[in-house]
PDB file of C-alpha atoms in Angstrom:
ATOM      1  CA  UNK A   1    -125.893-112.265 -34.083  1.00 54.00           C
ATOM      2  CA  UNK A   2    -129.139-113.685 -34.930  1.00 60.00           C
ATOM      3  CA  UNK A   3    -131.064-114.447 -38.085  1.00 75.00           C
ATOM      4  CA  UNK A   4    -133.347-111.874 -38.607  1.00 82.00           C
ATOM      5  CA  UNK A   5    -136.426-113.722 -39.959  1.00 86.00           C
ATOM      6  CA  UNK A   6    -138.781-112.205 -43.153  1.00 95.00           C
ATOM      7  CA  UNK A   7    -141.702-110.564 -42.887  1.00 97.00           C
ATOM      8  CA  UNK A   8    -144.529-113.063 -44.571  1.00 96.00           C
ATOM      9  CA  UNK A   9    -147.387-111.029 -45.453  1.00 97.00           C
ATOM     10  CA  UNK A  10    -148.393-107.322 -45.405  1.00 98.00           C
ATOM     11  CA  UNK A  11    -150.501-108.118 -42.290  1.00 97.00           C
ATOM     12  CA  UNK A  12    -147.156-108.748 -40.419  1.00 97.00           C
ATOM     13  CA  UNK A  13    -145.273-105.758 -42.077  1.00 98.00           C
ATOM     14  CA  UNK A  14    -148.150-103.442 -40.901  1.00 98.00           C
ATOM     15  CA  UNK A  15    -148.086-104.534 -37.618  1.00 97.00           C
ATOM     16  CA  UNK A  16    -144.298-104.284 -37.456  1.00 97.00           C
ATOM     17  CA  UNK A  17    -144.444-100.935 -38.541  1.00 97.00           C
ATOM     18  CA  UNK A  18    -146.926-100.092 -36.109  1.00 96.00           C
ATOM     19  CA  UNK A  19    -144.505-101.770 -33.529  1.00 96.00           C
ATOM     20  CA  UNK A  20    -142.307 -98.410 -34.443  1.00 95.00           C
ATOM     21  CA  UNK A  21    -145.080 -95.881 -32.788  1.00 94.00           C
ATOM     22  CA  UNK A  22    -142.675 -95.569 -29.676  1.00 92.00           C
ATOM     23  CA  UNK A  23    -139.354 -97.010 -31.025  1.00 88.00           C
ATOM     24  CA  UNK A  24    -136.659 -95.082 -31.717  1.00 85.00           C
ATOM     25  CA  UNK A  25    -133.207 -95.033 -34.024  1.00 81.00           C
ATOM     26  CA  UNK A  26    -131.773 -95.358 -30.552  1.00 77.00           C
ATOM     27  CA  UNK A  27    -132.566 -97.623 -27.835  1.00 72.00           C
ATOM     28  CA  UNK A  28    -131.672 -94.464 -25.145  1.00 71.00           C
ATOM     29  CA  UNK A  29    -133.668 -91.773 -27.129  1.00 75.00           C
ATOM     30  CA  UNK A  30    -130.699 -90.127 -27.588  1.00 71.00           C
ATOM     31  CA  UNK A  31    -130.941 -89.812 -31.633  1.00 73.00           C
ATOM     32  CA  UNK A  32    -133.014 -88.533 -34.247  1.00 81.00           C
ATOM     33  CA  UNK A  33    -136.283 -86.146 -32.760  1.00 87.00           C
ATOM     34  CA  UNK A  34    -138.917 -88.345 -34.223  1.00 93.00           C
ATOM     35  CA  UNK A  35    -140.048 -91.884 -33.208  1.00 94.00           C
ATOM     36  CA  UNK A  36    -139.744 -94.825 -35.843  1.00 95.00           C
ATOM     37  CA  UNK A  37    -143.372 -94.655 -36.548  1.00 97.00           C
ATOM     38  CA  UNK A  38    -143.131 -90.937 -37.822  1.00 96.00           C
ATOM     39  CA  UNK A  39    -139.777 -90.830 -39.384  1.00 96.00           C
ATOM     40  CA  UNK A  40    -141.549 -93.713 -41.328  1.00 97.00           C
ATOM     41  CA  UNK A  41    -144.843 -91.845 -42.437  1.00 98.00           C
ATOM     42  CA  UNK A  42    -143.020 -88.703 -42.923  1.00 97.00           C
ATOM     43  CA  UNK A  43    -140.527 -89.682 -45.352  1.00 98.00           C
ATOM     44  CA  UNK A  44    -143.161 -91.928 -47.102  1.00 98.00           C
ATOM     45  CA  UNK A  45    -145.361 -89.215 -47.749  1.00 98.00           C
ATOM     46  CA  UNK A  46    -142.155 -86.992 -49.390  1.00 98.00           C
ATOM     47  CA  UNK A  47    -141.573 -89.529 -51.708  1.00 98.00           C
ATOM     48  CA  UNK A  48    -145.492 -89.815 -52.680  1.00 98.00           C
ATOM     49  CA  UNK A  49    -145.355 -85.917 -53.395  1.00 97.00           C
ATOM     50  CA  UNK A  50    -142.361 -86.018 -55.144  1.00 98.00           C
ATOM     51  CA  UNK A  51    -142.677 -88.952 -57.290  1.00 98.00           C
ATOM     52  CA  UNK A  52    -146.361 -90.417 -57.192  1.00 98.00           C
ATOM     53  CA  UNK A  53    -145.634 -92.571 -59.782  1.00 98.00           C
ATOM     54  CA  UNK A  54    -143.060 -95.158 -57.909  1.00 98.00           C
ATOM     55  CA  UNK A  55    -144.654 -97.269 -55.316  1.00 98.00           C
ATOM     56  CA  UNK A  56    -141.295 -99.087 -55.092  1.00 98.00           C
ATOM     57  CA  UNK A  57    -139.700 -95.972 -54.162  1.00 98.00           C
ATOM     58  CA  UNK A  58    -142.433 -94.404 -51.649  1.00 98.00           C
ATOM     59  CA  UNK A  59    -142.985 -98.493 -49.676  1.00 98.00           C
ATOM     60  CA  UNK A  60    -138.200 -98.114 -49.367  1.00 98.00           C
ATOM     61  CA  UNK A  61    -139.116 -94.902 -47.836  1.00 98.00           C
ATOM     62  CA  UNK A  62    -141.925 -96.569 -45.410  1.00 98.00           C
ATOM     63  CA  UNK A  63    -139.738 -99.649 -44.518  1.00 98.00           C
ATOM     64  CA  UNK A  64    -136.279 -98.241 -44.462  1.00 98.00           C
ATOM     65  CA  UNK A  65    -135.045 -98.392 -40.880  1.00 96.00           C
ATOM     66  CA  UNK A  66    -136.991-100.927 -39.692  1.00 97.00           C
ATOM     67  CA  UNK A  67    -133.654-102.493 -39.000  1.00 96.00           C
ATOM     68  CA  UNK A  68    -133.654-100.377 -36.116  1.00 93.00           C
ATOM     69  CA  UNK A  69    -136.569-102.173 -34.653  1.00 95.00           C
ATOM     70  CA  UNK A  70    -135.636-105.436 -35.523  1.00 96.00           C
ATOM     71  CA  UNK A  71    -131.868-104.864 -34.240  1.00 94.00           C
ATOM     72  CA  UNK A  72    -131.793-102.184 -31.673  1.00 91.00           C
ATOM     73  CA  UNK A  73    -128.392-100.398 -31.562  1.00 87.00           C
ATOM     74  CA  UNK A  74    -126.842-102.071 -34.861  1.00 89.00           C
ATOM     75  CA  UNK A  75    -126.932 -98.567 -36.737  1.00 86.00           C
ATOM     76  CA  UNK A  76    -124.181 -99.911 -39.044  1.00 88.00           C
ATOM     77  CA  UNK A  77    -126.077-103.167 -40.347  1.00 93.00           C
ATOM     78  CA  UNK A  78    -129.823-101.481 -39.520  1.00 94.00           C
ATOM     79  CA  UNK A  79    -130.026-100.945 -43.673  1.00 96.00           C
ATOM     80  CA  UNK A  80    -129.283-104.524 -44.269  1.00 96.00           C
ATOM     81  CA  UNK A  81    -131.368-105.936 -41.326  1.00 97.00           C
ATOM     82  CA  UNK A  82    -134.249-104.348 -42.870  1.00 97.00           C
ATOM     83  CA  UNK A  83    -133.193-105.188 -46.470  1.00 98.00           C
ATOM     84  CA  UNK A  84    -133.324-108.736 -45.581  1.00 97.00           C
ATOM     85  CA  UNK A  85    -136.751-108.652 -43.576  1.00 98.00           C
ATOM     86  CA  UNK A  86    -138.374-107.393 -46.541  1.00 98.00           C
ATOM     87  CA  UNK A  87    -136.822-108.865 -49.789  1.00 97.00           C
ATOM     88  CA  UNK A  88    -139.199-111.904 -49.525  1.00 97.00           C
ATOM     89  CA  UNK A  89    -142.374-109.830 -49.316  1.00 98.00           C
ATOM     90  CA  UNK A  90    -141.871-106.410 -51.501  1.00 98.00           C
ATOM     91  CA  UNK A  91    -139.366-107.713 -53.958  1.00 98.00           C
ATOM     92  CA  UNK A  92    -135.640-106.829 -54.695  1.00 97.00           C
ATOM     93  CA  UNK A  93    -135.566-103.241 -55.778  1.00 98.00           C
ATOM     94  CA  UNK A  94    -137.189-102.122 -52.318  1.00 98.00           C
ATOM     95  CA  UNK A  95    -134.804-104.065 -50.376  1.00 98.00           C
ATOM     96  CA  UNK A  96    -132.305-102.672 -52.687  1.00 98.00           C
ATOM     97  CA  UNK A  97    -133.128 -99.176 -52.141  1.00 98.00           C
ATOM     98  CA  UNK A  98    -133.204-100.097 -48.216  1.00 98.00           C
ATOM     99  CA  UNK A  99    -129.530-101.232 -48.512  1.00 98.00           C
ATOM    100  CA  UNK A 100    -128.404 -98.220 -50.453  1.00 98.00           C
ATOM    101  CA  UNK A 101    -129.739 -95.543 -48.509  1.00 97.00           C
ATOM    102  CA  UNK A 102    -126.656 -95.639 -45.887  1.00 96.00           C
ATOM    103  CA  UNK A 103    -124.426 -95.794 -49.197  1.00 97.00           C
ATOM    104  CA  UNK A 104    -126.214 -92.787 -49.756  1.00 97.00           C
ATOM    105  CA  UNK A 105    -125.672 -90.537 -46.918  1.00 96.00           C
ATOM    106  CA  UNK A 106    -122.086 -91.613 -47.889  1.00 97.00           C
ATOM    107  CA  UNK A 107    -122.447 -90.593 -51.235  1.00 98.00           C
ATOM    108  CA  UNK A 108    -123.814 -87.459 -50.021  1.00 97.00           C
ATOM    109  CA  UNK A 109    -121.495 -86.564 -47.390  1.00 95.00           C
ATOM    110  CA  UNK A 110    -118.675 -86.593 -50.355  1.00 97.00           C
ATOM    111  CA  UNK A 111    -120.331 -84.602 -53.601  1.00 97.00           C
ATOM    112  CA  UNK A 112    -122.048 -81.874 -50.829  1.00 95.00           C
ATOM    113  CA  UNK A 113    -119.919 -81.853 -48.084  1.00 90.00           C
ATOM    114  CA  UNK A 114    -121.454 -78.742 -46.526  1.00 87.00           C
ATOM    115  CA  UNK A 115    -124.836 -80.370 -46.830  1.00 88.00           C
ATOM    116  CA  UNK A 116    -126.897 -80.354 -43.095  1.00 85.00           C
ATOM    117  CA  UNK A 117    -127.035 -84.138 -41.271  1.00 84.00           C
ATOM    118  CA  UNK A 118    -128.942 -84.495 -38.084  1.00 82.00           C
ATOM    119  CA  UNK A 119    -126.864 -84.667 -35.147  1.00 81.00           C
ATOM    120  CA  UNK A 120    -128.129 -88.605 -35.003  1.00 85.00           C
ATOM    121  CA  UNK A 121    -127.219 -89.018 -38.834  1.00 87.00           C
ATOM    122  CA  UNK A 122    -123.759 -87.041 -38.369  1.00 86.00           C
ATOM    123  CA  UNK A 123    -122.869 -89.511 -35.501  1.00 86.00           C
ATOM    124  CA  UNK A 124    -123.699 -92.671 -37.276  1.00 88.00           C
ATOM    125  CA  UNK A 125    -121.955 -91.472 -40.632  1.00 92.00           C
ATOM    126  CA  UNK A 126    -118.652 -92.483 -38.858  1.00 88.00           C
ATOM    127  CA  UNK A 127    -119.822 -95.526 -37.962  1.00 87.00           C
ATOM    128  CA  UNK A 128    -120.953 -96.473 -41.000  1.00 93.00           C
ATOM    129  CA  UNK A 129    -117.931 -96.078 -43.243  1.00 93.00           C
ATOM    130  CA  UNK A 130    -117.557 -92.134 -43.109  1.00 94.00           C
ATOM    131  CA  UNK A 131    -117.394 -89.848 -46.690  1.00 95.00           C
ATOM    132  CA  UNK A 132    -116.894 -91.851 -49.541  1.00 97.00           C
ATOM    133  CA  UNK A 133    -113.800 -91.372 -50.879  1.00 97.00           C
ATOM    134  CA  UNK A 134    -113.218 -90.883 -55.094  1.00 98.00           C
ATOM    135  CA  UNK A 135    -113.532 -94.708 -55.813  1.00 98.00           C
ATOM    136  CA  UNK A 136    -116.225 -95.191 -53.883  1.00 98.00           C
ATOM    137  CA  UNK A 137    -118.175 -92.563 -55.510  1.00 98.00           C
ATOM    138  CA  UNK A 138    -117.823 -93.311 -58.954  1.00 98.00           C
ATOM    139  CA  UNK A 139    -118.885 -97.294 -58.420  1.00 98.00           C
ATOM    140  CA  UNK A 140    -121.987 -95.700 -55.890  1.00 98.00           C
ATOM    141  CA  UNK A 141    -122.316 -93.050 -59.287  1.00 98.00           C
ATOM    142  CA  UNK A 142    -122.339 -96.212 -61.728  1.00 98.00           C
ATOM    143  CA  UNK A 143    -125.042 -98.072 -59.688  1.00 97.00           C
ATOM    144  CA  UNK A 144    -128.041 -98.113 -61.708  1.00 98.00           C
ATOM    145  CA  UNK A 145    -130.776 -97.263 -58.505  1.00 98.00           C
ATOM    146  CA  UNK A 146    -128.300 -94.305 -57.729  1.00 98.00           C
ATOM    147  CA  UNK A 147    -130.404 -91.723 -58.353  1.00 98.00           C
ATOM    148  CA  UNK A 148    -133.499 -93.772 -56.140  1.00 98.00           C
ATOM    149  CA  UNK A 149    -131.059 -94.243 -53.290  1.00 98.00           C
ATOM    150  CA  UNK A 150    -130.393 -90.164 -53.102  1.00 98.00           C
ATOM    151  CA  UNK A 151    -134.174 -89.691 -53.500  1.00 98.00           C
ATOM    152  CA  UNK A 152    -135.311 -91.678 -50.642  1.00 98.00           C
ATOM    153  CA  UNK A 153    -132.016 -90.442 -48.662  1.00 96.00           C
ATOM    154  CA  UNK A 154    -133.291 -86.973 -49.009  1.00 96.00           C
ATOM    155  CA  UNK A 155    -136.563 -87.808 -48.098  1.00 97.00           C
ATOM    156  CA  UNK A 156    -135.050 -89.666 -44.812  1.00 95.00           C
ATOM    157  CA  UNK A 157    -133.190 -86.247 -44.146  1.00 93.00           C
ATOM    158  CA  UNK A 158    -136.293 -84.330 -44.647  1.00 94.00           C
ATOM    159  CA  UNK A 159    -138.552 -86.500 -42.874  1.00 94.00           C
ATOM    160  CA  UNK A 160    -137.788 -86.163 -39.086  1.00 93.00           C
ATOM    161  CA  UNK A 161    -140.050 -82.922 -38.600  1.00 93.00           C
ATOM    162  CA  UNK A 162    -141.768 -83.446 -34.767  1.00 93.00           C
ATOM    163  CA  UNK A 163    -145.519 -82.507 -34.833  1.00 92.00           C
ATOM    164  CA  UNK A 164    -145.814 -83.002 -38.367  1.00 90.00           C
ATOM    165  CA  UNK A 165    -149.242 -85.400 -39.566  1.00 88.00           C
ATOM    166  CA  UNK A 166    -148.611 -87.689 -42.560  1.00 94.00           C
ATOM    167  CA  UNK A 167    -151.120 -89.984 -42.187  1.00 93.00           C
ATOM    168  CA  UNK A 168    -151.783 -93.473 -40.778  1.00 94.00           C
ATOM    169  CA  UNK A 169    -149.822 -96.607 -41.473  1.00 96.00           C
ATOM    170  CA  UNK A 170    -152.777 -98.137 -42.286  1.00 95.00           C
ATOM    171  CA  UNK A 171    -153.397 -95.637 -45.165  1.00 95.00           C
ATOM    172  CA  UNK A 172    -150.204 -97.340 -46.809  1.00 98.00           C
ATOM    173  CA  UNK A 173    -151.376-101.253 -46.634  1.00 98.00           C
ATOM    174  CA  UNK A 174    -152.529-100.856 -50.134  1.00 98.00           C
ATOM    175  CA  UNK A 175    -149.459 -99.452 -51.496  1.00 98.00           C
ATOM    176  CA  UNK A 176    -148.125-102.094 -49.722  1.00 98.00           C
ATOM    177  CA  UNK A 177    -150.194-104.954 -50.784  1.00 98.00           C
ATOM    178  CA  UNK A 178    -149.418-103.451 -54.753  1.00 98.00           C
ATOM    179  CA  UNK A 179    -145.953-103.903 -54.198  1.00 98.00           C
ATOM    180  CA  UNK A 180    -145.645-106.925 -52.888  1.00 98.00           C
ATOM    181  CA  UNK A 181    -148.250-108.893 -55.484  1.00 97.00           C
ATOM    182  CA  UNK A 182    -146.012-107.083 -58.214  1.00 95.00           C
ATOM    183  CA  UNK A 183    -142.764-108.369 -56.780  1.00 93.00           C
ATOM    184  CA  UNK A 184    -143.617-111.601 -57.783  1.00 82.00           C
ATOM    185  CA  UNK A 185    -145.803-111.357 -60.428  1.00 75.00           C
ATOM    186  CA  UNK A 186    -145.362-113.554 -63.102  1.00 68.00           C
TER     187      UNK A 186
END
């Protein structure tokens, strides 16, 4: 499999996340009801409303399966794919909370078990490790961005509405500019 290379600058991030207006989690269509470029915005914006406060949090939600534009079809490594695009630019704790939100679902799956997956996200649970099981839960439970994984996993749950507006991709290049001259701030 191929190196996937990191994104530079917020120019190139921008214009990779436009590159998602017409992409989606599945090469065939077949998945989740709302392109790349949507699912994106959508679950961006829920974290903005919900906690205004953490950029980190809100640019994870923007930028977390843009593995599945950079690696069509790999839904098990998409999370880490996109992880690794963006450490170099937004910092660690976004590409952090990119990794974690499949760990999530996981997580989810196994403390709610009744709790509603798309049929997309239902599929790919298997494929991705399945329920956690006891062990897995309590190290996931001990993780100290826990409680920011199951945030932004919500908000990826949440955020596959078709027809619903949440703003331009260009609206977030400041957020996006704040993150990344904080992640390496001196």
């Amino acid at each position: 499999m191929r190196e996937v290379r990191a994104v530079r600058s917020v120019a190139e991030l921008v214009d990779l996340l436009d590159a998602c207006r017409g992409a989606w989690d599945t090469p065939d269509r077949s998945g989740d009801p709302v392109d790349l470029y949507d699912h994106a915005l959508q679950t961006a914006h829920l974290l903005r409303r919900s906690h205004p406060a953490d950029k980190e949090l809100q640019v994870a939600g923007l930028v977390h399966d843009l593995g599945h534009l950079l690696r069509p079809g790999d839904d098990a490594g998409h999370a880490e794919t996109g992880a690794a695009a963006v450490q170099d630019l937004l910092g660690a704790r976004v590409a952090r909370l990119v990794r974690l939100h499949v760990p999530a679902k996981r997580y989810l799956a196994a403390v709610e078990p009744g709790r509603p997956l798309s049929a997309q996200s239902a599929l790919t649970l298997r494929f991705q490790g399945g329920v956690m099981g006891p062990a897995e839960v309590a190290a996931f439970e001990a993780d100290p961005d826990a409680a920011a994984a199951v945030i932004l996993r919500q908000a990826d749950d949440a955020g596959k509405v078709v027809g619903l507006a949440a703003g331009d991709m260009e609206d977030w290049r400041p957020v996006l500019e704040l993150v990344a001259d904080r992640a390496y701030a001196p």
